[in-house]
PDB file of C-alpha atoms in Angstrom:
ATOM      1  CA  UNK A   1     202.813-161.676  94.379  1.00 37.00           C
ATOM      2  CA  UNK A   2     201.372-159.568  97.661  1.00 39.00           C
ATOM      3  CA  UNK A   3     203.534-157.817 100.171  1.00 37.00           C
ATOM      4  CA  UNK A   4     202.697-157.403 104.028  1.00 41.00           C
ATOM      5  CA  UNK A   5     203.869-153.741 105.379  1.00 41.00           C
ATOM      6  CA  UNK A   6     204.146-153.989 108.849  1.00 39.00           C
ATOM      7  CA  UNK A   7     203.168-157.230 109.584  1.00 41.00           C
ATOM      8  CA  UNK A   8     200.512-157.585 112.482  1.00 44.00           C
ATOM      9  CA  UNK A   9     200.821-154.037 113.605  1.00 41.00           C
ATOM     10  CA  UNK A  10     199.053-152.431 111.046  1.00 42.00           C
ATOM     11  CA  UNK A  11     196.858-155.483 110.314  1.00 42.00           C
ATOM     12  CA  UNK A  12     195.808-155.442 113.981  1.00 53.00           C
ATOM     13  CA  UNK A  13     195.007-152.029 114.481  1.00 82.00           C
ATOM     14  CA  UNK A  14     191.985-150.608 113.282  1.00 88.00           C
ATOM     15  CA  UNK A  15     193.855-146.515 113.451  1.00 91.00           C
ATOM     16  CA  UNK A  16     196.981-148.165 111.251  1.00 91.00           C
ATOM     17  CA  UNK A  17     194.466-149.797 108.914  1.00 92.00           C
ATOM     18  CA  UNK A  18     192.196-146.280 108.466  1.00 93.00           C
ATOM     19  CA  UNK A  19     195.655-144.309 107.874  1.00 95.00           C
ATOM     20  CA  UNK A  20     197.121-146.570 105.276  1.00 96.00           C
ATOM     21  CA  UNK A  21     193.620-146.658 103.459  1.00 96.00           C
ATOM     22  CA  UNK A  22     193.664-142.593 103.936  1.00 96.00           C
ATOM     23  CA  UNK A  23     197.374-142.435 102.777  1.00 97.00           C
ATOM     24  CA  UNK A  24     196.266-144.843  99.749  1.00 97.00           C
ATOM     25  CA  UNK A  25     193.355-142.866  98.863  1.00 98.00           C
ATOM     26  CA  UNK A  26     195.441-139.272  98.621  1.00 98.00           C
ATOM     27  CA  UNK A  27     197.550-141.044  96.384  1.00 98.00           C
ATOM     28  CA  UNK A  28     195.035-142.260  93.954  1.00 98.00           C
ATOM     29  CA  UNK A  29     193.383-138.739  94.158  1.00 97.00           C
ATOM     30  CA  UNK A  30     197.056-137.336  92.919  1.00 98.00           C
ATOM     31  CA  UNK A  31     197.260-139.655  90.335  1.00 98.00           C
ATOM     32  CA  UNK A  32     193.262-138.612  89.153  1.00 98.00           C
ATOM     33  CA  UNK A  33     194.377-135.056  89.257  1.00 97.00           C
ATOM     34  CA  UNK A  34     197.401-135.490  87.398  1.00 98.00           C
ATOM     35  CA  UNK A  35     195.476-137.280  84.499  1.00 98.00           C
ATOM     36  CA  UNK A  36     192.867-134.420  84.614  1.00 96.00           C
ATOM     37  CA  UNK A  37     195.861-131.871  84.000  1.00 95.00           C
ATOM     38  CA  UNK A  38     198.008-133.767  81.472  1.00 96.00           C
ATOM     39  CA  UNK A  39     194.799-135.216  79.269  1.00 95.00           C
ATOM     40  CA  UNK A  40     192.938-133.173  76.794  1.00 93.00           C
ATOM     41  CA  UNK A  41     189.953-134.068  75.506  1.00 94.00           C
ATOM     42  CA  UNK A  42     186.053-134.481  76.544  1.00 94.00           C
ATOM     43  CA  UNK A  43     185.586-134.026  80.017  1.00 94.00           C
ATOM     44  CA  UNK A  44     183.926-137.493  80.205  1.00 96.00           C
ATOM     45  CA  UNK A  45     186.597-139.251  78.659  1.00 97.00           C
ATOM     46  CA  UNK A  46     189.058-137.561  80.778  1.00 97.00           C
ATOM     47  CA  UNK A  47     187.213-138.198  84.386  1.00 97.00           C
ATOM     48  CA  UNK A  48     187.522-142.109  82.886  1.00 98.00           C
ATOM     49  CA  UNK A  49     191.120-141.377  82.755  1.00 98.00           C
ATOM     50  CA  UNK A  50     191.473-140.543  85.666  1.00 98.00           C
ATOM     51  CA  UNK A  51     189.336-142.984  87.528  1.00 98.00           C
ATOM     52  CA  UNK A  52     191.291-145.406  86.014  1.00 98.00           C
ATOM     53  CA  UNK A  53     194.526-144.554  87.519  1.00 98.00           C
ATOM     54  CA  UNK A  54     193.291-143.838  90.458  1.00 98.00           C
ATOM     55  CA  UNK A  55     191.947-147.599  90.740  1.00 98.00           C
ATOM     56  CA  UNK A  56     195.338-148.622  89.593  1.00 98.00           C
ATOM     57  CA  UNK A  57     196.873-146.992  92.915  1.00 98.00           C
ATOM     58  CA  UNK A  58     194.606-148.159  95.071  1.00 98.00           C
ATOM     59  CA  UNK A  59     194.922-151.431  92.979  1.00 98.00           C
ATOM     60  CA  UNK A  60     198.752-151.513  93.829  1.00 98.00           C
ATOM     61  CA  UNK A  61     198.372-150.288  97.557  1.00 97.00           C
ATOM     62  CA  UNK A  62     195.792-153.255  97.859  1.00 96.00           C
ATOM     63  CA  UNK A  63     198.459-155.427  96.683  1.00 96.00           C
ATOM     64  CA  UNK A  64     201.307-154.135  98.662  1.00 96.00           C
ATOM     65  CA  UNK A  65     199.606-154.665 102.261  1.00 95.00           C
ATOM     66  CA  UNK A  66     197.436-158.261 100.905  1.00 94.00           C
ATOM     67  CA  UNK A  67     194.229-156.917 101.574  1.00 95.00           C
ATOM     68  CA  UNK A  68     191.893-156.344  98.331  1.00 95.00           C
ATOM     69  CA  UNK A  69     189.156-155.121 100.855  1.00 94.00           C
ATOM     70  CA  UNK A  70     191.010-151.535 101.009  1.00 96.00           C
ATOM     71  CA  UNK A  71     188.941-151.264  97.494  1.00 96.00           C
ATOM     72  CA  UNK A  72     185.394-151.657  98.991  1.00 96.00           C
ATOM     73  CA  UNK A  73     185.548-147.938 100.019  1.00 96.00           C
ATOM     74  CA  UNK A  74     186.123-146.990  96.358  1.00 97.00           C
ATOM     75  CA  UNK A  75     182.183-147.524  95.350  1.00 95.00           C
ATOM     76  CA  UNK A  76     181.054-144.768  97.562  1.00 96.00           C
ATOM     77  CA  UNK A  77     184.347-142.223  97.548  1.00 97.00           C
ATOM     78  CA  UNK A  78     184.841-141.824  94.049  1.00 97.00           C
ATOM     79  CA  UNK A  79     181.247-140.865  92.420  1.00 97.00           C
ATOM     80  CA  UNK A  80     180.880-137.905  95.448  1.00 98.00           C
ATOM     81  CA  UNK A  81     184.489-136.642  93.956  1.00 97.00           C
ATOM     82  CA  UNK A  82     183.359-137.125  90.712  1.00 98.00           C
ATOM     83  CA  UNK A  83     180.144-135.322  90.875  1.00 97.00           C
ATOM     84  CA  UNK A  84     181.518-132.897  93.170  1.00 97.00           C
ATOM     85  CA  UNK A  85     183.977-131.791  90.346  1.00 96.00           C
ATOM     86  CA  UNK A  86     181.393-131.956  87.423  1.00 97.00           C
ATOM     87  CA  UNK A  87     179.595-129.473  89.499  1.00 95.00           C
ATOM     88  CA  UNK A  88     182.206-127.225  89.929  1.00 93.00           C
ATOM     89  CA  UNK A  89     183.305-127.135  86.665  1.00 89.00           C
ATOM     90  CA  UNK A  90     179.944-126.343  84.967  1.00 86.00           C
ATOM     91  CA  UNK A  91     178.303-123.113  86.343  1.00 83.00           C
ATOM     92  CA  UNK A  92     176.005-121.369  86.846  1.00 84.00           C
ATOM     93  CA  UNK A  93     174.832-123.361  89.275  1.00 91.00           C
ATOM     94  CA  UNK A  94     171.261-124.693  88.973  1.00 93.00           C
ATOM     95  CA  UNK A  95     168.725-126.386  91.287  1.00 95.00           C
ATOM     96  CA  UNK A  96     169.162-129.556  89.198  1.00 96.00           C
ATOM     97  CA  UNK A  97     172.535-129.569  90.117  1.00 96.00           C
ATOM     98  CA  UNK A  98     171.962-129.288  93.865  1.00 96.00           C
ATOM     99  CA  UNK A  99     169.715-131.786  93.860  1.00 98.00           C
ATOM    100  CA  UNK A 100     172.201-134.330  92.438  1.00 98.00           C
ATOM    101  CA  UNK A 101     175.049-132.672  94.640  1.00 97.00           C
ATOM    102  CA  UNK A 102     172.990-133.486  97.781  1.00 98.00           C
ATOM    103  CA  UNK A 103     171.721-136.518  97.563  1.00 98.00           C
ATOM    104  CA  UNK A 104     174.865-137.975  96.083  1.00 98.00           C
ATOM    105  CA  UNK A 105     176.739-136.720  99.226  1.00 98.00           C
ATOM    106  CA  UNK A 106     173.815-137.834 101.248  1.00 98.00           C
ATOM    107  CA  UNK A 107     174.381-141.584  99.338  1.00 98.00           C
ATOM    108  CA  UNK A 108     178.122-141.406  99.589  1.00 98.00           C
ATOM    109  CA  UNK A 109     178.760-140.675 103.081  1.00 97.00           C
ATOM    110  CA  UNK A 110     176.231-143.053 104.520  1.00 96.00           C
ATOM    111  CA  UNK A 111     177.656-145.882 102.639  1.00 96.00           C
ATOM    112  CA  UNK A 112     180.882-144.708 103.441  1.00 96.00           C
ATOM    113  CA  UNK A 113     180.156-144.478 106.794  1.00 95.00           C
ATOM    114  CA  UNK A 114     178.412-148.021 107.155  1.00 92.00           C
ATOM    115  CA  UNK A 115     181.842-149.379 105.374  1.00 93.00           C
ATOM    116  CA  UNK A 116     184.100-148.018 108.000  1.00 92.00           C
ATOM    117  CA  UNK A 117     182.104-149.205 111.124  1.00 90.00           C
ATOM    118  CA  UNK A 118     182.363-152.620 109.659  1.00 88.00           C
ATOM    119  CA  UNK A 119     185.557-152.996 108.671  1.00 90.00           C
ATOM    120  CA  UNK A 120     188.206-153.990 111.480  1.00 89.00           C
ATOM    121  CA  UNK A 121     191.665-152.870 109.582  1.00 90.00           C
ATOM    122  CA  UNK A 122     193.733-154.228 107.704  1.00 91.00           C
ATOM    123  CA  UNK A 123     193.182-157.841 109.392  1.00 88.00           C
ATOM    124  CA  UNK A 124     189.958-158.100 107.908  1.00 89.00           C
ATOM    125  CA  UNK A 125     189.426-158.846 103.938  1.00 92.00           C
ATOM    126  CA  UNK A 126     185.597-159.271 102.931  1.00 91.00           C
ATOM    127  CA  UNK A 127     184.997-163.392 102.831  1.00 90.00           C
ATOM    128  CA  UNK A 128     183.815-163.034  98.950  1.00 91.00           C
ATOM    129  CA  UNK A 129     187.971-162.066  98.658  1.00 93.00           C
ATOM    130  CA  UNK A 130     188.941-164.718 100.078  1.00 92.00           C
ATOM    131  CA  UNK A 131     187.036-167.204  98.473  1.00 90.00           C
ATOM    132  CA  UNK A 132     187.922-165.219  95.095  1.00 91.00           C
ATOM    133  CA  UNK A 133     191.816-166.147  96.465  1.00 92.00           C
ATOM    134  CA  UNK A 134     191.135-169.499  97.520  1.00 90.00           C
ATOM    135  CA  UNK A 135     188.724-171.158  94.566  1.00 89.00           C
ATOM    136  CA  UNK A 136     190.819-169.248  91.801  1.00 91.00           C
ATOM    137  CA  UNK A 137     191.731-171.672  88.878  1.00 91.00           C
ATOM    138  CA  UNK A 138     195.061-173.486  89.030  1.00 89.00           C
ATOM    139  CA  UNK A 139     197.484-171.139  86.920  1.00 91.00           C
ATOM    140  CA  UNK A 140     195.430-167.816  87.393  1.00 94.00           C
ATOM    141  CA  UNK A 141     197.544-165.547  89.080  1.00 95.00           C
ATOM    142  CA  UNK A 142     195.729-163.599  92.439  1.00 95.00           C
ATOM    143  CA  UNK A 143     196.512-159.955  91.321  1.00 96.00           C
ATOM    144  CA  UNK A 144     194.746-160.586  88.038  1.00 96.00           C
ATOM    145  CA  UNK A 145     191.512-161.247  89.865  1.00 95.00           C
ATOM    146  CA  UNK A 146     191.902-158.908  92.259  1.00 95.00           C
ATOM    147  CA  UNK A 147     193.051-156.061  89.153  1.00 96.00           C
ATOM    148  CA  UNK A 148     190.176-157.315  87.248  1.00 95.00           C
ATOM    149  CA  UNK A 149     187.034-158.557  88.957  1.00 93.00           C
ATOM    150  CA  UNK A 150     187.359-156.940  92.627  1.00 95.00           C
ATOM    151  CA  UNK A 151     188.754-153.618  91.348  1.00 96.00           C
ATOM    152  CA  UNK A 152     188.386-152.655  87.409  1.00 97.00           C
ATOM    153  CA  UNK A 153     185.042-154.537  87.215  1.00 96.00           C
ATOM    154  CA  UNK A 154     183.254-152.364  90.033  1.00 96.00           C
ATOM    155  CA  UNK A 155     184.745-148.846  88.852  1.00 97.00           C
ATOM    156  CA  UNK A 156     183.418-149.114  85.416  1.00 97.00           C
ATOM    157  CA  UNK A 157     180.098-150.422  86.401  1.00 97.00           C
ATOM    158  CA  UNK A 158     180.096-147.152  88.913  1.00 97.00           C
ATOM    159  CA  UNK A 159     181.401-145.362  85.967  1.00 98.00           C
ATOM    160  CA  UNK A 160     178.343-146.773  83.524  1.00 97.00           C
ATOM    161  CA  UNK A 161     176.144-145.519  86.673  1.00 97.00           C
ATOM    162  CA  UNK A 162     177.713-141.969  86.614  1.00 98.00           C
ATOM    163  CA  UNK A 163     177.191-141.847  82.659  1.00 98.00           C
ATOM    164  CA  UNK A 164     173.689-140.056  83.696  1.00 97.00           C
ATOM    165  CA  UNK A 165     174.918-137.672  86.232  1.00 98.00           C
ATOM    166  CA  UNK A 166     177.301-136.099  83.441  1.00 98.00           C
ATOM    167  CA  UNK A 167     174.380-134.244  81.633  1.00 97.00           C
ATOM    168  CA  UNK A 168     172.341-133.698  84.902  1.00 97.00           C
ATOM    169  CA  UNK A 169     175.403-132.060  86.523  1.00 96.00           C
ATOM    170  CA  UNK A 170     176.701-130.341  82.819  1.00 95.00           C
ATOM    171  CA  UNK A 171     173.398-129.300  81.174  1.00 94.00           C
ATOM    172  CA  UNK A 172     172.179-126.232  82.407  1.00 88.00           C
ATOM    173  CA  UNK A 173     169.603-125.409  79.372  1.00 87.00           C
ATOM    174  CA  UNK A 174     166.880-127.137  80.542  1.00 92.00           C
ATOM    175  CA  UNK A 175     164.657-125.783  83.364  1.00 93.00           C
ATOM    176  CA  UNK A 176     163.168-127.936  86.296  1.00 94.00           C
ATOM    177  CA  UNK A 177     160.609-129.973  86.275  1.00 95.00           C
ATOM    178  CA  UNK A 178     158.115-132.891  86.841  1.00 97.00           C
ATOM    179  CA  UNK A 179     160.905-135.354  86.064  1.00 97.00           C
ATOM    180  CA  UNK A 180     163.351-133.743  88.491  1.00 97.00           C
ATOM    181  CA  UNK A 181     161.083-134.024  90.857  1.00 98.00           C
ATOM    182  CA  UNK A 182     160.182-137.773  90.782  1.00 98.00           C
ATOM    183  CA  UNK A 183     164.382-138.197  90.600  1.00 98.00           C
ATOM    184  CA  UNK A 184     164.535-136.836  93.578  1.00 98.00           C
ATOM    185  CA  UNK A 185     161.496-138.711  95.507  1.00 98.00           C
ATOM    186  CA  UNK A 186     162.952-142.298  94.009  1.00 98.00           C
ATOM    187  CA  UNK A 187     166.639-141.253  95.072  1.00 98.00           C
ATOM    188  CA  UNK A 188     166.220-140.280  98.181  1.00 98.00           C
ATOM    189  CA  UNK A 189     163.530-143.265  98.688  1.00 98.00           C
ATOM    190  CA  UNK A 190     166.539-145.220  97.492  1.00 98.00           C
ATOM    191  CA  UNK A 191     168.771-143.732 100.394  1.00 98.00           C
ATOM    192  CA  UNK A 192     166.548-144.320 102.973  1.00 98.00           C
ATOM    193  CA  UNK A 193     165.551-147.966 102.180  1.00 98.00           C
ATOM    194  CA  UNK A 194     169.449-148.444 102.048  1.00 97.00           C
ATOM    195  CA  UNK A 195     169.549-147.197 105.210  1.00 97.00           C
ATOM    196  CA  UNK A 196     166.911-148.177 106.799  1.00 97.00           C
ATOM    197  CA  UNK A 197     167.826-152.042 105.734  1.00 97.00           C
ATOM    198  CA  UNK A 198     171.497-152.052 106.979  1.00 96.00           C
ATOM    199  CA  UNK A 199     170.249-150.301 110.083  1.00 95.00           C
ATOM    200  CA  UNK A 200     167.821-153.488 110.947  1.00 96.00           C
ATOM    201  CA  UNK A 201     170.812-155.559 110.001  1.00 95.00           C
ATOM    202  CA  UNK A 202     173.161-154.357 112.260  1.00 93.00           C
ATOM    203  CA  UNK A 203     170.636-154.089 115.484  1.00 95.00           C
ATOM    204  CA  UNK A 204     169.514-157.821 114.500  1.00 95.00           C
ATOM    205  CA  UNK A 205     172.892-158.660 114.115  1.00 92.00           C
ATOM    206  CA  UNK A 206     174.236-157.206 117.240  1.00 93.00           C
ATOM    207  CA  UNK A 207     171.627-158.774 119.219  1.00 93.00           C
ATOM    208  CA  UNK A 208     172.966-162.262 120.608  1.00 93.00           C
ATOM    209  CA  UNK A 209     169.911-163.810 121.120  1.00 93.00           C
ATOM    210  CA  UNK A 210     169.977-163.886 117.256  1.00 91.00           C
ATOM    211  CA  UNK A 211     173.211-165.565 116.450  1.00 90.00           C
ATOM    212  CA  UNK A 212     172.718-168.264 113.844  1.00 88.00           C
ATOM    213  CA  UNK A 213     169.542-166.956 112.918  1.00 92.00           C
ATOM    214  CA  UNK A 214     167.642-165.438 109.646  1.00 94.00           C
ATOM    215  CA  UNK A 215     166.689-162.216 110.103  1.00 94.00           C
ATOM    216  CA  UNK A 216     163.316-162.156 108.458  1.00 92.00           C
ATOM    217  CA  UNK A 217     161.842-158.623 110.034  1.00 94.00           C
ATOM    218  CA  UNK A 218     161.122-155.085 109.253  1.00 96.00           C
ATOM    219  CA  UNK A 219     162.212-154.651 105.088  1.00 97.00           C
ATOM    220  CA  UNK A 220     164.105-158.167 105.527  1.00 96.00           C
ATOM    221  CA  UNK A 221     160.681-159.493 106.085  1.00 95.00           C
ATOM    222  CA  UNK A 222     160.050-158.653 102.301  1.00 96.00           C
ATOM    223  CA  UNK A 223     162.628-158.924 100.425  1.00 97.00           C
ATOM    224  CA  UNK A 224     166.035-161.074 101.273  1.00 97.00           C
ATOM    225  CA  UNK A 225     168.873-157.803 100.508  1.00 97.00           C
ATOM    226  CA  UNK A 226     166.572-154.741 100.348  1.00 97.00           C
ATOM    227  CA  UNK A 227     169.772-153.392 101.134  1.00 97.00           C
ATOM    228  CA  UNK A 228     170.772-154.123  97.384  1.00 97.00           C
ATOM    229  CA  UNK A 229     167.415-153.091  96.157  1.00 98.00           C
ATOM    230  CA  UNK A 230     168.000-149.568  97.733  1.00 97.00           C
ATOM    231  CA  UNK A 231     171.320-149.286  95.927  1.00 97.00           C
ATOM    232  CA  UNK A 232     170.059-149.881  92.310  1.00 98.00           C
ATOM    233  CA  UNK A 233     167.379-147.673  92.596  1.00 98.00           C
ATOM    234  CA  UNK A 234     169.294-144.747  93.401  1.00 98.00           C
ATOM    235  CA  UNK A 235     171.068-145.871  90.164  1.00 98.00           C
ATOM    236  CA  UNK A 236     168.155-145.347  88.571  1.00 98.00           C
ATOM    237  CA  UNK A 237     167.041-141.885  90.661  1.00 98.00           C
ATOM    238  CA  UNK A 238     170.364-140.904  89.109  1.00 98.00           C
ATOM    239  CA  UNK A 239     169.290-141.794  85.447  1.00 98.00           C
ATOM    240  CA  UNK A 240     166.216-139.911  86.060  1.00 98.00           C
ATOM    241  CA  UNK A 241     168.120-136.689  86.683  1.00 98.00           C
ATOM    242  CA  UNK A 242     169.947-137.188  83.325  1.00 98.00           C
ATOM    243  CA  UNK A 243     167.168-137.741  81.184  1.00 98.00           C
ATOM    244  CA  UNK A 244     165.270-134.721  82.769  1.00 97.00           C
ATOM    245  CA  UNK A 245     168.421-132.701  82.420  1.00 97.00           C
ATOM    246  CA  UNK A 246     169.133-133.985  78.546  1.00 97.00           C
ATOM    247  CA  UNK A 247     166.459-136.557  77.117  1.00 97.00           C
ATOM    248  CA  UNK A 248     169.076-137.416  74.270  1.00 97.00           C
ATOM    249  CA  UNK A 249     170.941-139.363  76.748  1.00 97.00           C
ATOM    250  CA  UNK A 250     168.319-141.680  77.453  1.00 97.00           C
ATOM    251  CA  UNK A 251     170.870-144.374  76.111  1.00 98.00           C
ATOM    252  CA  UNK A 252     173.052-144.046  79.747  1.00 98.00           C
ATOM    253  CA  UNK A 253     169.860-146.261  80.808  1.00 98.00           C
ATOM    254  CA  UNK A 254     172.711-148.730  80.741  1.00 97.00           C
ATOM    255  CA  UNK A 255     174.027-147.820  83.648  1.00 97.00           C
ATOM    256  CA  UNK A 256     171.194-148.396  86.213  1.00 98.00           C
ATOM    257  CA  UNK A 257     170.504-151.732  83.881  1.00 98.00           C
ATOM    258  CA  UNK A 258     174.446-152.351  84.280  1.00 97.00           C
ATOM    259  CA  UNK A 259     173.714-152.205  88.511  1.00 97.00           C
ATOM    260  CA  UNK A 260     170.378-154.513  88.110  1.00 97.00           C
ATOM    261  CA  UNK A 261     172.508-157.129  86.360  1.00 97.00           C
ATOM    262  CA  UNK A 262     175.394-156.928  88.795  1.00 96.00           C
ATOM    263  CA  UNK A 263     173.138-157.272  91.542  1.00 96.00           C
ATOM    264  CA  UNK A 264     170.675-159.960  90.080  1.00 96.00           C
ATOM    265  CA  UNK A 265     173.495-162.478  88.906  1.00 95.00           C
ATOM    266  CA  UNK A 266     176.463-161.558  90.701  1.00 94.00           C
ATOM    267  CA  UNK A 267     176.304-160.020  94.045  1.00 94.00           C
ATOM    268  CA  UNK A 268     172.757-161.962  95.339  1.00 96.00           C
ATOM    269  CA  UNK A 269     173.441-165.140  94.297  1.00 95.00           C
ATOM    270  CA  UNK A 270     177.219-165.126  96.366  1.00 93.00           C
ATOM    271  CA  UNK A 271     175.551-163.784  99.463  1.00 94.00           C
ATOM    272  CA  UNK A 272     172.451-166.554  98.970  1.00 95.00           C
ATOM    273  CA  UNK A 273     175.070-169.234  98.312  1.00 94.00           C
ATOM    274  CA  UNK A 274     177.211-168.285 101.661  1.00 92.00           C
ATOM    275  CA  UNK A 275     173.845-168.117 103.358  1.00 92.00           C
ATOM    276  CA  UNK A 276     172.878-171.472 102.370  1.00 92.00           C
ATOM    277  CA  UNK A 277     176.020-173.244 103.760  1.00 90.00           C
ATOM    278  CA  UNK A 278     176.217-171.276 106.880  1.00 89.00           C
ATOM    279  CA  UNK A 279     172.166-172.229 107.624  1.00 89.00           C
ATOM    280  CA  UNK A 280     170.296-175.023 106.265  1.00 89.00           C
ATOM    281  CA  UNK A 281     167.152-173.207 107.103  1.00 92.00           C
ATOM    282  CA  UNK A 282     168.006-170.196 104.425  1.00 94.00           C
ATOM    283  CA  UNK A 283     166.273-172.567 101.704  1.00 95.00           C
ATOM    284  CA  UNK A 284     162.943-172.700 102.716  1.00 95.00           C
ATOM    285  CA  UNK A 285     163.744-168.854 103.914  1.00 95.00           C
ATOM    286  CA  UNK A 286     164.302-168.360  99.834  1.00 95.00           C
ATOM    287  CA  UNK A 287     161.293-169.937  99.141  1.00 95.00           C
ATOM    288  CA  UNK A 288     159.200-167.716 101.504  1.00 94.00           C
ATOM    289  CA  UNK A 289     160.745-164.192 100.261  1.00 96.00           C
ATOM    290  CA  UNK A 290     161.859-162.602  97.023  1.00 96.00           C
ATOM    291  CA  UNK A 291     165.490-161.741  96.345  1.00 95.00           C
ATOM    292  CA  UNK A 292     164.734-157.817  95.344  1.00 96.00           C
ATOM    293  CA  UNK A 293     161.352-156.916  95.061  1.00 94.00           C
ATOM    294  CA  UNK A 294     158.827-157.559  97.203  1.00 93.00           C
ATOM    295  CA  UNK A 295     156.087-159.579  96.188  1.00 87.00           C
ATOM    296  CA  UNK A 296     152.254-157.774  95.555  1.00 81.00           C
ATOM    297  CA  UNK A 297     149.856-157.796  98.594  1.00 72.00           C
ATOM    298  CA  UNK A 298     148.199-161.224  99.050  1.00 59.00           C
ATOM    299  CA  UNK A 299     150.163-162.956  96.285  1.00 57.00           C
ATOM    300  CA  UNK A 300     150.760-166.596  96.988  1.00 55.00           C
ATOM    301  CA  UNK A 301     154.059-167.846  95.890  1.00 51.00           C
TER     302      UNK A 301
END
């Protein structure tokens, strides 16, 4: 069952929307904190504690105003806090751990940032949510899906992600070196293409003379969502940072192979699919250009 709190008012207005996501985001910070002081244990058992609940409360404040969309901010929020507290909570404080700091602020607000521009309040759910609501089986109930594959589902694959960053953030023993430094060049290449992609997105988008079209220019011209491509790689500039920081946790390699797999069979084929019935034309477009990588110099496919 989903509730409606203030009916079109706060749906309508973009201010309303961005205070009850604000007011639901406090909340699921409280509920983090509260886990961090009443759970002992390892402190990366206990930041998967909290995470958790905080999900859970932004879980039931999705539910309350029938919008699951006032999760999508969750991806980028909660690994800056995360990191942000690791940090704090293991000096002294080293270059490694600047690095990470940084460029996981750097990652976090940009994405953050591109999230709120786009998103019109609480009026607007993303389409995949809808479709989720709409094409559920007969008997499934909607908070189930929305608990479990639009909410739980992304926070522990963020979670496998930020598996790495606990040793490059908590390990202080090892000096820097050559590895650091080709995490940093592949993350912040990774923030950049993800920038630069959803930069040429918007100005094609926002130019009319390109409604209904494909926009097959700049990194688009090369790869269908090099938008995507950016984001696992800075899963895997992360990784690098971990194994540099403490090579026996080469095994949180499942995290950036967690994001490749998320992104390979879940999140490209949804956006190809909607792409496909919205423009005949994206099939030959498919054809012509890879999904993720771009294909080598003069190769034919």
């Amino acid at each position: 069952m989903t509730y409606r709190i203030g009916g079109n008012l706060a749906g309508s207005s973009r201010p309303a929307g961005f205070a009850v996501v604000t007011l639901a985001y406090l909340a699921a910070g409280l509920a983090a904190w509260a886990v961090t002081a009443a759970v002992d244990g390892h402190g990366l058992l206990v930041t998967f504690y909290a995470d958790l609940a905080a999900t859970l409360v932004v879980f039931a404040a999705s539910m309350l105003v029938a919008n699951a969309s006032l999760y999508d901010p969750y991806w980028s929020v909660a690994p800056a806090i995360i990191v942000i507290a690791w940090v704090a909570l293991s000096p002294p404080l080293t270059g490694r751990q600047i690095a990470v700091l940084v460029l996981v602020l750097a990652w976090s607000i940009r994405l953050t940032a591109n999230w709120a521009l786009s998103w019109r309040g609480l009026s607007h759910e993303d389409w995949r949510y809808v479709q989720l609501r709409e094409q559920r089986p007969a008997g499934v109930p909607w908070w189930l899906i929305n608990l479990g594959g639009i909410q739980l589902m992304p926070t522990l694959v963020v979670f496998a992600g930020l598996l790495a960053v606990w040793p490059a953030t908590t390990v202080t023993g090892r000096p820097w070196g050559l590895l650091d430094i080709i995490a940093v060049a592949v993350t912040a290449g990774a923030i950049l293409l993800e920038s630069t992609a959803d930069r040429q997105l918007h100005r094609f988008a926002d130019d009319p003379a390109n409604r209904g079209a494909i926009i097959d220019r700049g990194l688009w011209r090369h790869s269908r969502h090099p938008n995507y491509l950016g984001e696992i790689t800075f899963w895997w500039g992360m990784w690098l940072f971990g194994l540099a920081a403490a090579p026996n946790w080469w095994w949180t390699v499942i995290g950036p192979v967690t994001m490749v797999l998320l992104f390979t069979f879940v999140s490209v084929p949804m956006m190809d699919r909607r792409s496909l019935i919205r423009r005949p034309a994206y099939a030959e477009h498919m054809r012509r250009v890879p999904a993720l990588f771009p294909r080598p110099p003069g190769f034919r496919g």
